[in-house]
Short mmCIF file of C-alpha atoms in Angstrom, two decimals:
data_model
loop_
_atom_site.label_atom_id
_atom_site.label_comp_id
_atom_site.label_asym_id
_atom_site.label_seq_id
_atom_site.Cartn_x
_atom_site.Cartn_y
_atom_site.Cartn_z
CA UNK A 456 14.26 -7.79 13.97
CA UNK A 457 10.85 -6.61 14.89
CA UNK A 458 10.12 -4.99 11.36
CA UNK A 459 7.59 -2.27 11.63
CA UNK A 460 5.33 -1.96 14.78
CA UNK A 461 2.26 -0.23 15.09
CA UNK A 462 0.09 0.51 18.50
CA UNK A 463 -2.43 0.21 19.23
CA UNK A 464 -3.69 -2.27 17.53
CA UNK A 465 -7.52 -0.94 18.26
CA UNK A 466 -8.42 2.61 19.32
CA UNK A 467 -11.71 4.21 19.82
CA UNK A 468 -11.77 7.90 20.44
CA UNK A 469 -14.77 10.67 20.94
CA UNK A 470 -15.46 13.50 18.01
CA UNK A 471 -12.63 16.12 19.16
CA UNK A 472 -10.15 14.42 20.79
CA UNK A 473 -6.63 14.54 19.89
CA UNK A 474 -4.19 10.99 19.93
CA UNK A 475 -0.94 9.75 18.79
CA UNK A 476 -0.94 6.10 16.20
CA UNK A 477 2.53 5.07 17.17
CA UNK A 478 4.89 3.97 14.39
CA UNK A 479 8.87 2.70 15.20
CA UNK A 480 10.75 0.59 12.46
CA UNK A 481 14.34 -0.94 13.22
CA UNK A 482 15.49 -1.57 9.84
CA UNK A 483 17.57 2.04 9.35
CA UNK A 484 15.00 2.72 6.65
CA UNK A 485 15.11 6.77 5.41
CA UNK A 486 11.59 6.28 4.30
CA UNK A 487 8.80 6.17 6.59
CA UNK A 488 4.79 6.93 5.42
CA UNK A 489 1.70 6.65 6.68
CA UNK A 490 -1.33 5.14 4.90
CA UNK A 491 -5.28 4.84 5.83
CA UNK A 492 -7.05 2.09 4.14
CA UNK A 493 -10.89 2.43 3.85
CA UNK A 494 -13.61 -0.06 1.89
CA UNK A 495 -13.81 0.79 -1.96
CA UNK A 496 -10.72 3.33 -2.08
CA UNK A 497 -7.44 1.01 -1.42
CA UNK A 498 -5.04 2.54 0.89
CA UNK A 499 -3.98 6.27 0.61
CA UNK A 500 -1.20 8.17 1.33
CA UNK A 501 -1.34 10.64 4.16
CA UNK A 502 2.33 11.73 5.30
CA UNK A 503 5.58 10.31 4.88
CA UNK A 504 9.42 11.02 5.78
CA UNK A 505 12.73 10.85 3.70
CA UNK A 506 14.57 11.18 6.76
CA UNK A 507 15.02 12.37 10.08
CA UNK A 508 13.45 16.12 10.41
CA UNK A 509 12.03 15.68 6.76
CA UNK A 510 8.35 15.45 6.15
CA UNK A 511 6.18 16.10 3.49
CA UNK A 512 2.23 15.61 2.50
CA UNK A 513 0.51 12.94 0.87
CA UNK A 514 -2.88 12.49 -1.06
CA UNK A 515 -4.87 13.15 2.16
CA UNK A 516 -3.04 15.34 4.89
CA UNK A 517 -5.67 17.17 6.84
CA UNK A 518 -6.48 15.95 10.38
CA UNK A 519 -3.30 14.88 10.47
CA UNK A 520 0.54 15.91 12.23
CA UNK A 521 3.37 14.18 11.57
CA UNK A 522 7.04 14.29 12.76
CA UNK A 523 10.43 12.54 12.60
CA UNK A 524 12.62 13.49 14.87
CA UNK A 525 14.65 9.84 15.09
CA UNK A 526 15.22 7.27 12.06
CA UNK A 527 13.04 4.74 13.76
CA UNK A 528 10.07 7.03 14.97
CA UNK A 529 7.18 8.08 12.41
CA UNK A 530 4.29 9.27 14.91
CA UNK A 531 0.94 10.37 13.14
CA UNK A 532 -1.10 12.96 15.84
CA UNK A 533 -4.71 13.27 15.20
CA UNK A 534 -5.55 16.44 16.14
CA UNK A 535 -9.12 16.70 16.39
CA UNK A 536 -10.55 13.39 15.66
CA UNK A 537 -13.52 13.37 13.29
CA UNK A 538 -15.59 10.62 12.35
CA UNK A 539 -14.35 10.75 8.72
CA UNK A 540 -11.04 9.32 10.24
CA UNK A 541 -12.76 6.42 10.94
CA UNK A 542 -10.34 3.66 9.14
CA UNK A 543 -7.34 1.76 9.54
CA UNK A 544 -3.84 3.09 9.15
CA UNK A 545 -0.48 1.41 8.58
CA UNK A 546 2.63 2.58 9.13
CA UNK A 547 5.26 1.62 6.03
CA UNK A 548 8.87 1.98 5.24
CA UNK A 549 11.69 1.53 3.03
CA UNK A 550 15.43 1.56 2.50
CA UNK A 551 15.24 3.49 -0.46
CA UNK A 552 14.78 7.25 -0.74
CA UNK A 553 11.61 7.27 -2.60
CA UNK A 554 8.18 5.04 -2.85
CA UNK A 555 9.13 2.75 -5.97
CA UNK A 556 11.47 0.56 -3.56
CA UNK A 557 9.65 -2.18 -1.57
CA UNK A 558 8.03 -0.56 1.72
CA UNK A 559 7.69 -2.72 4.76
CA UNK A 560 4.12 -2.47 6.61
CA UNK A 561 3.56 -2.69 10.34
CA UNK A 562 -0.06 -4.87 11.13
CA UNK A 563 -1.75 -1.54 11.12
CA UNK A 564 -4.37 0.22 13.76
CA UNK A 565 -7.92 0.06 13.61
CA UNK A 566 -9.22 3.52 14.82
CA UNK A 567 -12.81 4.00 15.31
CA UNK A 568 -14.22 7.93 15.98
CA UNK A 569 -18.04 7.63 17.67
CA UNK B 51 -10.82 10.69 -10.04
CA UNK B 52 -9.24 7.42 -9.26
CA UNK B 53 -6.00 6.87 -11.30
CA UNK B 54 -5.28 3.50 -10.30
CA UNK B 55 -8.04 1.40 -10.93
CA UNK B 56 -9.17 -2.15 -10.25
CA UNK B 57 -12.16 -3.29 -11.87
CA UNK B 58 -12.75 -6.50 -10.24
CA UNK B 59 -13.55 -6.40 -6.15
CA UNK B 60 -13.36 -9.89 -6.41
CA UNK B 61 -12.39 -12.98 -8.27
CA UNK B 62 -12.44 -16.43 -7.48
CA UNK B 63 -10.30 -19.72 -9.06
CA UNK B 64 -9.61 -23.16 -8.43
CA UNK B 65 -6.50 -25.02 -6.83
CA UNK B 66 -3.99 -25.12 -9.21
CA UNK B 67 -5.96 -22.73 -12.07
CA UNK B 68 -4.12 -19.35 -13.06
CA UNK B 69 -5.36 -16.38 -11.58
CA UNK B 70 -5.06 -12.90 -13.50
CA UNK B 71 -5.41 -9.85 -11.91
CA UNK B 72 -5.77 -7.03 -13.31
CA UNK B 73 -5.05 -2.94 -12.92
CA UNK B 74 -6.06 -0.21 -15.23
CA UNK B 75 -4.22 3.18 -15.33
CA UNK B 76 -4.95 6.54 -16.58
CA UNK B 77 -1.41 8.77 -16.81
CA UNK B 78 0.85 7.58 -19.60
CA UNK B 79 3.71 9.27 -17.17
CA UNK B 80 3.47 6.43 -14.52
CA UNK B 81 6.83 4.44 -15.09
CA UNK B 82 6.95 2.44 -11.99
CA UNK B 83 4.73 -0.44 -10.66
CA UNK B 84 4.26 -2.63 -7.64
CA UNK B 85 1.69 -5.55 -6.41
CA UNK B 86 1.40 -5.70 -2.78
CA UNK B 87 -1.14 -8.66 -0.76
CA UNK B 88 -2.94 -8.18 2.36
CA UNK B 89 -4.01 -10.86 4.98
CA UNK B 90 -6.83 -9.96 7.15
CA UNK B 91 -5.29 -8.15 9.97
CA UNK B 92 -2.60 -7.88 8.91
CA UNK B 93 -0.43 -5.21 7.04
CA UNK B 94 0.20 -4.81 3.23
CA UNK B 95 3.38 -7.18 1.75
CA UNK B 96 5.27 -6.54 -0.90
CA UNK B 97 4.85 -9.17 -4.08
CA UNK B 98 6.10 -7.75 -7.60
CA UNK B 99 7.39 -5.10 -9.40
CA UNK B 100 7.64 -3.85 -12.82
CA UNK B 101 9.71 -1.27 -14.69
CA UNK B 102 7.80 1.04 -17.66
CA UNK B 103 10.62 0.00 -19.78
CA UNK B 104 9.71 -3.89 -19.69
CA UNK B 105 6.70 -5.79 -20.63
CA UNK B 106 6.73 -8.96 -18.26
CA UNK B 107 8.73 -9.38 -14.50
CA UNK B 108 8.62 -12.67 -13.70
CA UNK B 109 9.20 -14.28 -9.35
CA UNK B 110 8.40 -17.74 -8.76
CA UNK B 111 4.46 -18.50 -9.21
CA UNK B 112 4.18 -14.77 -9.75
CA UNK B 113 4.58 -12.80 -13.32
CA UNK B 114 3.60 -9.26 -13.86
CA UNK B 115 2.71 -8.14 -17.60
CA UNK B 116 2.55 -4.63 -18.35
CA UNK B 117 0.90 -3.28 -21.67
CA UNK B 118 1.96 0.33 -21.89
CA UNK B 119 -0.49 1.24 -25.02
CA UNK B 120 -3.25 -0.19 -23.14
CA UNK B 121 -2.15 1.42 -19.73
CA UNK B 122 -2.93 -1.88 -18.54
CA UNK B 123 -0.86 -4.34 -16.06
CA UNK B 124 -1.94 -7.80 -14.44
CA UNK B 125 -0.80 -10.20 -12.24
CA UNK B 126 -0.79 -13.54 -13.05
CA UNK B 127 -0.51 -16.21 -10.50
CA UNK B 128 0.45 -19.98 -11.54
CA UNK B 129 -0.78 -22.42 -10.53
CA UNK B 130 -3.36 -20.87 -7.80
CA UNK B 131 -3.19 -22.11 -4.32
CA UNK B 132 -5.22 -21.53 -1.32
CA UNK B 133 -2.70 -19.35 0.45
CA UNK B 134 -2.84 -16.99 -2.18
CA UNK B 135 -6.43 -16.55 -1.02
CA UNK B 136 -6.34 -12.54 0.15
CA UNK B 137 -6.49 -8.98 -1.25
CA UNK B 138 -4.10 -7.39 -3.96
CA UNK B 139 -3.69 -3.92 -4.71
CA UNK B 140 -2.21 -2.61 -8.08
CA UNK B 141 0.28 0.32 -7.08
CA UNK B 142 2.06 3.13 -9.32
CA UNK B 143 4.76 5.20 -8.57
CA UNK B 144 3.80 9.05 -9.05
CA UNK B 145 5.49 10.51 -11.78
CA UNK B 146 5.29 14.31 -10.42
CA UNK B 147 6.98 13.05 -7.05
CA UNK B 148 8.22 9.91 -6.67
CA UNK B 149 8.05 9.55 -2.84
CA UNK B 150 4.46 8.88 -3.40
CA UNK B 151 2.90 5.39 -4.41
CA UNK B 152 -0.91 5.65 -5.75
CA UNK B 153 -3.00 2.43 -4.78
CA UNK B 154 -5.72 1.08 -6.50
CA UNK B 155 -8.57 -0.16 -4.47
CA UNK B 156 -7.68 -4.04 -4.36
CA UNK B 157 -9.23 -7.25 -5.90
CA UNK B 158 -10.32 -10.18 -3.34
CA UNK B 159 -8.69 -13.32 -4.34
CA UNK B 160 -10.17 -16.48 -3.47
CA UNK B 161 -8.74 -19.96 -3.98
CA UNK B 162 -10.71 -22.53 -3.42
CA UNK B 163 -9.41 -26.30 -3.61
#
């Protein structure tokens, strides 16, 4: 059981261009989200899943795609990358259907927009 | 606004001395709460929960207290030990959709022998 994995582990990318954070989980968890964790404001929610073609906003959507075509796949596309997306983002999920069960975090990748 | 909140960036204790952690919150509706503890490098695991309808979850080394009147919670860790050494976020379940966790923005725990 691999858990939930996460690459790259370290990305830099140029103002404006686009990239996929990988996410896969092989639990059979419904619940997949994505999180970006910056210094002084804890981690925040920017997408997550219920289940396979389900997706939904979190607290801080633009910038950001998501889709979940498969259980185990969560990709997060940034579309445009701006420096503000400078952070690192983890990839999360759960067995239960909503966020109050406990959520399983991949190591997380460390994006850096110059 | 920040709805979560944790006061304290850091706090440090010795080997074998109780460490309390605490979490303010500002919505009476939150019902749900978790602690979660982060490594360096390494993602977020989950530590403790605690129902709005109790007032203490106890695991192990590990008991949460929540004080609904005070929309207060803590985490108190007994006794301390140096691999508790890392960062803990306070997390509530939002009560308008409850796919969606809230974080607050972590205390640094350091245990030093």
């Amino acid at each position: 059981n691999a858990g939930v994995t996460q690459t790259p582990k370290f990305q830099v990318l140029k103002t404006g261009q686009s990239m996929t954070l990988q996410c896969a989980q092989d639990m059979n968890h419904e619940y997949m989200s994505w999180y970006r964790q910056d210094p002084g404001m804890g981690l925040r929610l920017i997408h997550y899943s219920v289940g396979a073609g389900i997706t939904d906003q979190g607290e801080v959507p633009n910038g950001y795609n998501v889709s979940r075509s498969t259980t185990e796949d969560f990709p997060l596309r940034l579309l445009s990358a701006a420096p503000s997306q400078t952070s690192v983002y983890f990839c999360a999920s759960s067995y239960g259907q909503g966020a109050a069960y406990e959520q399983y975090f991949g190591p997380g990748t460390r994006l850096t927009v110059t | 606004d920040q709805q979560v909140k944790q006061n304290s960036p850091s706090l440090s204790v010795q080997e074998g001395r109780i460490s309390i952690l605490n979490c303010d919150y500002t919505n009476s509706m939150f019902d749900y709460f978790l602690w979660y503890k982060k490594y360096p490098a390494e993602g977020p695991t989950f530590l403790i929960s605690i129902s709005s309808i109790k007032d203490k979850n106890e695991d192990g080394r590990f008991t949460v207290f929540l004080n609904k009147s005070a929309k207060h919670l803590s985490l108190h860790i007994v006794p301390s030990q140096p691999g508790d050494s890392a960062v803990y976020f306070c997390a509530a379940r939002d009560p308008y959709n409850t796919d969606k966790l809230i974080f607050g923005t972590g205390t640094r725990l350091q245990v030093f022998p």
